[in-house]
Coordinates of C-alpha atoms in Angstrom, one line a residue:
M14 CA 87.9 -16.2 -30.1
E15 CA 89.8 -16.2 -33.3
G16 CA 92.9 -17.5 -31.6
Q17 CA 91.0 -20.1 -29.6
G18 CA 89.3 -21.4 -32.7
Q19 CA 92.6 -21.8 -34.5
G20 CA 94.0 -23.6 -31.6
Q21 CA 91.2 -26.0 -31.5
G22 CA 91.6 -26.5 -35.2
Q23 CA 95.2 -27.5 -34.9
G24 CA 94.2 -30.3 -32.5
Q25 CA 91.5 -31.6 -34.9
G26 CA 93.0 -31.3 -38.3
R27 CA 93.0 -28.0 -40.2
R28 CA 89.4 -27.1 -39.3
K29 CA 88.7 -24.3 -36.9
Y30 CA 86.1 -24.9 -34.2
I31 CA 84.0 -22.9 -31.9
T32 CA 81.8 -24.0 -29.1
A33 CA 78.0 -23.6 -28.9
G34 CA 78.6 -21.1 -26.1
E35 CA 80.9 -19.0 -28.3
L36 CA 78.4 -19.2 -31.2
K37 CA 75.6 -18.0 -29.0
E38 CA 77.5 -14.7 -28.4
H39 CA 76.8 -13.7 -32.0
N40 CA 73.0 -13.4 -31.7
K41 CA 72.2 -9.8 -32.4
S42 CA 71.8 -7.4 -35.3
G43 CA 75.2 -6.5 -36.7
D44 CA 76.8 -9.5 -35.2
L45 CA 74.7 -12.5 -36.3
W46 CA 76.1 -16.0 -36.9
I47 CA 74.2 -19.2 -37.5
C48 CA 75.2 -22.8 -37.9
I49 CA 73.9 -25.1 -40.7
Q50 CA 75.0 -28.8 -40.7
G51 CA 78.0 -28.0 -38.4
K52 CA 79.3 -25.1 -40.5
V53 CA 79.1 -21.5 -39.1
Y54 CA 78.0 -18.6 -41.2
D55 CA 78.1 -14.9 -40.7
V56 CA 74.7 -13.5 -41.8
S57 CA 75.2 -10.0 -40.2
E58 CA 75.0 -8.1 -43.5
W59 CA 72.9 -10.7 -45.4
A60 CA 70.1 -10.4 -42.8
K61 CA 69.2 -7.0 -44.2
E62 CA 68.6 -8.5 -47.6
H63 CA 67.1 -11.8 -46.4
P64 CA 63.9 -12.3 -48.4
G65 CA 62.2 -13.6 -45.2
G66 CA 63.2 -10.5 -43.3
E67 CA 65.7 -10.1 -40.4
I68 CA 63.4 -11.2 -37.6
P69 CA 63.6 -15.0 -38.4
L70 CA 67.4 -14.8 -38.4
L71 CA 67.5 -12.8 -35.1
N72 CA 65.1 -15.3 -33.5
L73 CA 67.4 -18.2 -34.3
G74 CA 70.7 -16.3 -34.2
G75 CA 73.7 -17.8 -32.5
Q76 CA 72.6 -21.4 -32.8
D77 CA 72.1 -24.3 -35.1
V78 CA 69.3 -23.6 -37.6
T79 CA 69.6 -26.6 -39.9
D80 CA 66.1 -27.8 -39.6
A81 CA 64.6 -24.4 -40.1
F82 CA 66.9 -23.7 -43.1
I83 CA 65.9 -27.0 -44.7
A84 CA 62.2 -26.3 -44.1
Y85 CA 62.2 -22.8 -45.7
H86 CA 64.8 -23.0 -48.5
P87 CA 64.9 -25.0 -51.7
G88 CA 68.1 -27.0 -52.6
T89 CA 69.3 -24.1 -54.8
A90 CA 69.8 -21.9 -51.7
W91 CA 72.8 -24.0 -50.5
Q92 CA 75.0 -22.5 -53.2
Y93 CA 74.8 -19.0 -51.6
L94 CA 76.1 -20.1 -48.2
D95 CA 79.7 -20.5 -49.2
K96 CA 80.3 -16.7 -49.4
L97 CA 79.0 -16.4 -45.8
F98 CA 81.1 -19.2 -44.3
T99 CA 83.3 -18.0 -41.4
G100 CA 85.7 -20.8 -41.6
Y101 CA 84.5 -22.2 -38.3
H102 CA 82.8 -25.4 -37.6
L103 CA 80.6 -26.1 -34.5
K104 CA 82.4 -28.3 -31.9
D105 CA 80.6 -31.4 -30.7
F106 CA 77.9 -30.9 -33.3
E107 CA 75.1 -33.5 -32.8
V108 CA 71.8 -34.1 -34.5
S109 CA 68.8 -35.5 -32.6
E110 CA 67.1 -38.6 -33.8
A111 CA 63.9 -36.6 -34.4
S112 CA 65.8 -34.2 -36.6
K113 CA 67.4 -37.0 -38.5
D114 CA 64.0 -38.5 -39.3
Y115 CA 62.6 -35.1 -40.2
R116 CA 65.5 -34.4 -42.6
R117 CA 65.1 -37.8 -44.1
L118 CA 61.4 -37.0 -44.9
V119 CA 62.3 -33.7 -46.5
S120 CA 64.9 -35.5 -48.6
E121 CA 62.4 -38.2 -49.7
F122 CA 59.8 -35.5 -50.6
A123 CA 62.4 -33.6 -52.7
K124 CA 63.5 -36.8 -54.5
A125 CA 59.9 -37.5 -55.4
G126 CA 59.6 -34.0 -56.8
M127 CA 56.8 -33.1 -54.4
F128 CA 58.0 -29.6 -53.8
E129 CA 57.7 -28.9 -57.6
K130 CA 54.4 -30.7 -58.3
K131 CA 51.9 -28.0 -57.4
G132 CA 48.8 -29.6 -59.0
H133 CA 47.6 -26.5 -60.7
I134 CA 46.1 -25.3 -57.4
A135 CA 46.9 -21.6 -58.1
L136 CA 45.3 -21.8 -61.6
F137 CA 42.1 -23.4 -60.2
S138 CA 42.0 -21.0 -57.2
L139 CA 42.5 -17.8 -59.3
T140 CA 39.9 -19.0 -61.8
S141 CA 37.4 -19.6 -59.1
V142 CA 38.2 -16.3 -57.5
A143 CA 37.7 -14.5 -60.8
L144 CA 34.3 -16.2 -61.4
M145 CA 33.1 -15.4 -57.9
F146 CA 34.1 -11.8 -58.4
L147 CA 32.1 -11.6 -61.6
V148 CA 29.1 -13.2 -59.8
V149 CA 29.4 -10.6 -57.0
L150 CA 29.5 -7.8 -59.5
Y151 CA 26.4 -9.1 -61.3
G152 CA 24.5 -9.6 -58.0
V153 CA 25.2 -6.1 -56.8
L154 CA 24.9 -4.2 -60.1
R155 CA 22.2 -6.1 -62.0
C156 CA 20.0 -7.6 -59.3
H157 CA 17.6 -5.6 -57.1
S158 CA 16.6 -8.2 -54.6
V159 CA 18.0 -7.8 -51.0
W160 CA 18.5 -11.6 -51.0
A161 CA 20.7 -11.3 -54.1
H162 CA 22.7 -8.6 -52.4
L163 CA 23.0 -10.7 -49.2
G164 CA 24.1 -13.7 -51.3
S165 CA 26.7 -11.6 -53.1
A166 CA 28.1 -10.4 -49.8
M167 CA 28.5 -13.9 -48.6
L168 CA 30.1 -15.0 -51.8
L169 CA 32.5 -12.0 -51.5
G170 CA 33.5 -13.3 -48.1
L171 CA 34.2 -16.7 -49.6
L172 CA 36.2 -15.0 -52.4
W173 CA 38.4 -13.2 -49.8
M174 CA 39.1 -16.5 -48.1
Q175 CA 40.1 -18.3 -51.3
S176 CA 42.2 -15.3 -52.4
A177 CA 44.0 -15.2 -49.1
Y178 CA 45.0 -18.9 -49.6
V179 CA 46.5 -18.0 -52.9
G180 CA 48.5 -15.2 -51.3
H181 CA 49.6 -17.6 -48.5
D182 CA 50.7 -20.2 -51.0
S183 CA 52.6 -17.7 -53.2
G184 CA 54.3 -16.4 -50.1
H185 CA 55.7 -19.8 -49.2
Y186 CA 56.7 -21.1 -52.6
Q187 CA 56.5 -20.1 -56.2
V188 CA 53.0 -20.8 -57.6
M189 CA 53.5 -19.1 -60.9
S190 CA 55.9 -19.6 -63.8
S191 CA 58.3 -16.9 -62.7
R192 CA 59.2 -14.9 -59.6
G193 CA 57.8 -11.8 -61.3
Y194 CA 54.4 -13.4 -61.9
N195 CA 54.5 -14.9 -58.4
K196 CA 54.9 -11.4 -56.9
L197 CA 52.1 -10.2 -59.1
A198 CA 49.9 -13.0 -57.8
Q199 CA 50.7 -12.0 -54.3
I200 CA 49.8 -8.3 -54.9
V201 CA 46.6 -9.1 -56.8
S202 CA 45.3 -11.9 -54.4
G203 CA 46.3 -10.0 -51.3
N204 CA 46.4 -6.3 -51.7
C205 CA 44.1 -5.7 -54.6
L206 CA 41.3 -8.2 -53.7
T207 CA 41.4 -8.5 -49.9
G208 CA 42.9 -5.1 -48.9
I209 CA 45.5 -6.8 -46.7
S210 CA 49.1 -6.2 -47.6
I211 CA 51.3 -9.2 -48.6
A212 CA 54.2 -7.3 -47.0
W213 CA 52.4 -7.1 -43.7
W214 CA 51.6 -10.8 -44.0
K215 CA 55.1 -11.8 -44.7
W216 CA 56.4 -9.7 -41.8
T217 CA 54.2 -11.3 -39.2
H218 CA 53.9 -14.8 -40.8
N219 CA 57.6 -15.5 -41.0
A220 CA 58.0 -14.6 -37.4
H221 CA 55.1 -16.8 -36.5
H222 CA 56.5 -19.8 -38.3
I223 CA 59.9 -19.6 -36.7
A224 CA 58.7 -18.8 -33.1
C225 CA 55.5 -20.9 -33.2
N226 CA 53.5 -20.2 -30.1
S227 CA 56.2 -18.3 -28.2
L228 CA 54.2 -15.8 -26.2
D229 CA 56.8 -13.0 -26.5
H230 CA 58.1 -13.8 -30.1
D231 CA 55.1 -15.0 -32.0
P232 CA 52.9 -12.0 -33.1
D233 CA 49.9 -14.3 -33.8
L234 CA 49.4 -14.8 -30.1
Q235 CA 49.9 -11.2 -29.1
H236 CA 46.3 -9.9 -28.9
I237 CA 46.4 -7.9 -25.7
P238 CA 44.1 -6.2 -24.6
V239 CA 41.4 -8.2 -26.4
F240 CA 42.6 -11.8 -26.0
A241 CA 45.1 -13.7 -23.9
V242 CA 45.6 -17.4 -24.3
S243 CA 47.8 -17.7 -21.2
S244 CA 47.9 -16.1 -17.8
R245 CA 51.6 -15.3 -18.5
F246 CA 50.4 -12.3 -20.4
F247 CA 49.1 -10.9 -17.1
S248 CA 52.7 -10.1 -16.2
S249 CA 52.8 -7.5 -19.0
I250 CA 55.5 -9.4 -21.0
T251 CA 57.5 -7.6 -23.6
S252 CA 56.9 -8.4 -27.3
S253 CA 60.2 -9.0 -29.0
F254 CA 58.4 -8.7 -32.3
Y255 CA 56.9 -5.3 -31.7
G256 CA 59.7 -4.1 -29.4
R257 CA 57.3 -2.9 -26.7
K258 CA 55.5 -4.1 -23.5
L259 CA 52.1 -5.7 -23.9
N260 CA 50.6 -3.9 -20.9
F261 CA 48.0 -5.8 -18.9
D262 CA 45.9 -2.9 -17.7
P263 CA 42.4 -2.6 -16.1
L264 CA 40.9 -2.4 -19.6
A265 CA 42.8 -5.5 -20.7
R266 CA 41.7 -7.3 -17.5
F267 CA 38.1 -6.4 -18.2
L268 CA 38.1 -7.4 -21.8
I269 CA 40.0 -10.6 -21.2
S270 CA 37.6 -11.5 -18.4
Y271 CA 34.9 -12.0 -21.0
Q272 CA 37.0 -13.1 -23.9
H273 CA 35.2 -16.5 -24.2
W274 CA 32.0 -14.6 -24.8
T275 CA 33.5 -11.9 -27.1
Y276 CA 35.6 -14.3 -29.2
Y277 CA 33.1 -14.9 -32.1
P278 CA 31.9 -11.3 -32.3
V279 CA 35.4 -10.0 -32.4
M280 CA 36.3 -12.5 -35.2
I281 CA 33.5 -11.0 -37.3
V282 CA 35.1 -7.6 -37.3
A283 CA 38.7 -8.8 -37.0
R284 CA 39.2 -7.9 -40.7
V285 CA 39.1 -4.2 -39.7
N286 CA 42.1 -4.7 -37.6
L287 CA 44.0 -6.3 -40.5
F288 CA 43.2 -3.2 -42.6
I289 CA 44.6 -1.0 -39.9
Q290 CA 47.7 -3.2 -39.5
T291 CA 48.3 -2.9 -43.3
F292 CA 48.2 0.9 -43.2
L293 CA 50.4 1.1 -40.1
L294 CA 53.1 -0.9 -41.7
L295 CA 53.0 0.6 -45.2
F296 CA 53.2 4.1 -43.9
S297 CA 55.7 3.4 -41.1
N298 CA 59.4 4.0 -41.0
R299 CA 60.1 0.3 -41.2
K300 CA 61.9 -1.1 -44.3
V301 CA 59.1 -2.6 -46.4
P302 CA 59.9 -4.6 -49.5
D303 CA 58.0 -3.4 -52.6
R304 CA 56.3 -0.7 -50.6
A305 CA 55.1 1.2 -53.7
F306 CA 53.6 -2.0 -55.2
N307 CA 51.9 -2.8 -51.9
I308 CA 50.5 0.7 -51.6
A309 CA 49.3 0.7 -55.2
G310 CA 47.5 -2.6 -54.6
I311 CA 45.8 -1.3 -51.4
L312 CA 44.6 1.7 -53.4
V313 CA 43.0 -0.6 -55.9
F314 CA 41.1 -2.4 -53.2
W315 CA 39.9 0.9 -51.5
T316 CA 38.7 2.0 -54.9
W317 CA 36.6 -0.9 -56.1
F318 CA 35.2 -2.0 -52.7
P319 CA 33.7 1.3 -51.6
L320 CA 32.4 1.9 -55.1
L321 CA 30.8 -1.5 -55.1
V322 CA 29.1 -0.9 -51.7
S323 CA 27.9 2.5 -52.8
C324 CA 26.0 0.9 -55.7
L325 CA 23.6 -0.7 -53.2
P326 CA 20.3 1.2 -52.9
N327 CA 20.4 2.3 -49.3
W328 CA 22.5 2.4 -46.1
P329 CA 20.8 -0.5 -44.3
E330 CA 21.7 -2.8 -47.3
R331 CA 25.2 -1.4 -47.4
F332 CA 25.7 -2.1 -43.8
M333 CA 24.3 -5.6 -44.3
F334 CA 26.6 -6.2 -47.2
V335 CA 29.8 -5.3 -45.4
L336 CA 28.8 -7.1 -42.2
A337 CA 27.8 -10.3 -44.0
S338 CA 31.0 -10.4 -46.1
F339 CA 33.0 -9.9 -42.9
A340 CA 31.1 -12.6 -41.1
V341 CA 31.8 -15.2 -43.8
T342 CA 35.5 -14.3 -43.8
S343 CA 35.5 -14.6 -40.0
I344 CA 35.5 -18.4 -40.5
Q345 CA 39.0 -18.1 -41.8
H346 CA 40.1 -16.0 -38.8
I347 CA 38.6 -18.5 -36.5
Q348 CA 40.3 -21.4 -38.3
F349 CA 43.7 -19.8 -37.9
T350 CA 43.2 -19.3 -34.1
L351 CA 41.9 -22.8 -33.7
N352 CA 45.2 -24.1 -35.1
H353 CA 47.2 -22.4 -32.2
F354 CA 45.2 -20.8 -29.4
S355 CA 44.7 -24.0 -27.4
A356 CA 48.1 -25.6 -28.3
N357 CA 51.1 -25.5 -25.9
V358 CA 52.8 -22.1 -25.4
Y359 CA 56.2 -21.1 -24.0
V360 CA 58.1 -17.9 -23.3
G361 CA 61.5 -17.1 -24.9
L362 CA 63.3 -17.7 -28.1
P363 CA 62.9 -20.9 -30.1
T364 CA 66.1 -23.1 -30.3
G365 CA 67.3 -24.8 -33.4
N366 CA 67.9 -28.0 -31.4
D367 CA 64.2 -28.4 -30.7
W368 CA 62.7 -26.6 -33.7
F369 CA 60.8 -29.8 -34.9
E370 CA 59.5 -30.4 -31.4
K371 CA 58.3 -26.8 -31.1
Q372 CA 56.2 -27.1 -34.3
T373 CA 54.5 -30.2 -33.1
S374 CA 53.8 -28.7 -29.7
G375 CA 52.4 -25.4 -31.0
T376 CA 50.0 -26.6 -33.7
I377 CA 46.6 -28.4 -33.9
D378 CA 45.2 -29.9 -37.1
I379 CA 41.5 -29.8 -38.0
S380 CA 40.2 -33.1 -39.3
C381 CA 37.7 -33.0 -42.2
S382 CA 36.7 -34.7 -45.4
S383 CA 39.0 -34.4 -48.4
M384 CA 36.1 -32.5 -50.0
M385 CA 36.7 -29.7 -47.6
D386 CA 40.4 -29.2 -48.5
W387 CA 39.6 -26.3 -50.8
F388 CA 37.5 -24.6 -48.1
F389 CA 40.4 -24.7 -45.6
G390 CA 43.1 -24.1 -48.1
G391 CA 45.0 -27.1 -46.9
L392 CA 45.8 -25.3 -43.7
Q393 CA 43.7 -27.6 -41.6
F394 CA 46.9 -29.7 -41.8
Q395 CA 48.6 -27.1 -39.8
L396 CA 51.4 -29.2 -38.4
E397 CA 52.2 -30.6 -41.8
H398 CA 52.3 -27.1 -43.2
H399 CA 54.6 -25.9 -40.4
L400 CA 57.0 -28.7 -40.9
F401 CA 57.0 -28.5 -44.7
P402 CA 56.0 -24.9 -45.5
R403 CA 57.3 -25.2 -49.1
L404 CA 55.2 -28.3 -49.7
P405 CA 52.2 -27.4 -52.0
R406 CA 48.9 -27.9 -50.2
C407 CA 47.8 -30.7 -52.6
H408 CA 50.3 -33.0 -50.9
L409 CA 49.6 -32.2 -47.2
R410 CA 46.9 -34.8 -46.8
K411 CA 49.2 -37.4 -48.4
V412 CA 52.1 -36.7 -46.0
S413 CA 49.8 -36.5 -42.9
P414 CA 50.2 -40.3 -42.0
L415 CA 53.9 -40.0 -42.2
V416 CA 54.0 -37.0 -39.9
R417 CA 51.7 -38.8 -37.5
E418 CA 53.9 -41.8 -37.5
L419 CA 57.0 -39.7 -36.9
C420 CA 55.4 -37.9 -33.9
K421 CA 54.4 -41.3 -32.4
K422 CA 57.9 -42.6 -32.8
H423 CA 59.4 -39.7 -30.9
N424 CA 56.6 -39.4 -28.4
L425 CA 55.6 -35.9 -29.7
P426 CA 52.1 -34.5 -29.8
Y427 CA 50.0 -34.9 -32.9
R428 CA 46.6 -33.3 -32.3
S429 CA 43.8 -33.5 -34.9
L430 CA 40.4 -32.3 -33.9
S431 CA 37.2 -31.8 -35.7
F432 CA 36.2 -28.2 -36.4
L433 CA 33.6 -28.4 -33.5
E434 CA 36.1 -30.0 -31.1
A435 CA 38.7 -27.4 -32.0
N436 CA 36.2 -24.6 -31.3
K437 CA 35.4 -26.2 -27.9
S438 CA 39.1 -26.5 -27.0
T439 CA 39.8 -22.9 -27.9
I440 CA 36.8 -21.6 -25.9
R441 CA 38.0 -23.6 -22.9
T442 CA 41.5 -22.1 -23.2
L443 CA 40.0 -18.6 -23.4
R444 CA 37.6 -19.3 -20.5
T445 CA 40.4 -20.5 -18.3
A446 CA 42.5 -17.4 -18.9
A447 CA 39.3 -15.2 -18.4
L448 CA 38.6 -16.7 -15.0
Q449 CA 42.2 -16.3 -14.0
A450 CA 42.1 -12.6 -15.1
R451 CA 39.0 -12.0 -12.9
G452 CA 40.9 -13.3 -9.9
L453 CA 43.7 -10.8 -10.3
T454 CA 44.1 -7.6 -8.2
N455 CA 45.9 -4.4 -8.7
P456 CA 47.0 -4.7 -12.3
A457 CA 49.5 -2.0 -13.3
P458 CA 47.6 0.9 -14.9
K459 CA 49.0 1.8 -18.3
N460 CA 47.7 3.3 -21.5
L461 CA 46.0 0.6 -23.7
L462 CA 44.8 2.7 -26.6
W463 CA 47.9 1.9 -28.7
E464 CA 47.6 -1.8 -27.7
A465 CA 44.0 -1.9 -28.8
I466 CA 44.9 -0.5 -32.2
N467 CA 47.7 -3.0 -32.6
T468 CA 45.6 -6.1 -31.8
H469 CA 45.9 -8.8 -34.4
G470 CA 42.8 -10.8 -35.2

């Protein structure tokens, strides 16, 4: 290919060119090339050090990734590309009209300083979380009424929701004055307060953003054997994220046949699965950034939370406290599934050429009053967040009309449903797949124990 590239370069000035087909050959670990604005970069070694992990690069390897790069990286990141440049340019490089408009919006937001204006959201959120935590402690330690304990449990659930939003924000952009403080905010708001590792979240969340609603690449849709949003899971597809087959066994068939009934009960205890996922990752052989800090943070949570529960007077109240706190937090788990479960799905790798279109196809917004923005953490504007993940949540409502207009211009879906309508749409999706599962015969018998443990809620 080297000789071919040089030959093409002689015919078109001094530049060296490769075709899209040749670029596509470099799409695996150890041989990973990407194209950004027509220039080809070798990220084979850099992928191991990539702050977002290797998976996003592997999912988009061997193709143009300009839109995704612009979405996830600040302007300062461009300076690091030169040392990765192969010397090649992509032949017949073209940009779609949708991508041109999308990049124009990103440029306008950057010029307006919107990516830097964070509106003190982190300060307000952390302050509210601290106050709620103090009230929870007072309610458990100083009050003797069962109603005070129930109220404390519900407040703790709300605290977990708000703390998770801080962790989410700090994972997408810097919410504190320095990177060190930003990392501290992640560990405190995630590991210490919620018991869920920020390392686990980054690992799955980055893959979800890049391969939004890909059945075999997006871990946020891979819930076999408990849930299946599409009958395509009945073919026991292989998860590229986990590197194993998602077996559709008799157990999976049975559970999925009633998933529209079990959806809400499962959401109530879904947090248990996230605890398990955290331990599985942190004590695995995978490369985990800041493993020691993550483990230390988890130990903090599993110190204060059991101690707090043990301060309640009897086991019925302890059970009530844990269940009530989990039940309140389940609203957040439900919210995240509403954003994607009933949206369009596909099988295979995302492509850089339709990255913008895939985001619009795989997301659903939840319409609500601006007074509820704090409750949903801004993530009710799911499409806006997926298109501009570095944009602070205080701006998502402002840019929503622009995104709607852009989708209309290019005949792309923009779905915004009320919370009730989104629930109905999700239940319809689950019911459709459930009825299809009941009609199947002779599913391949496999062991589902490991799949059950690895279900993401």
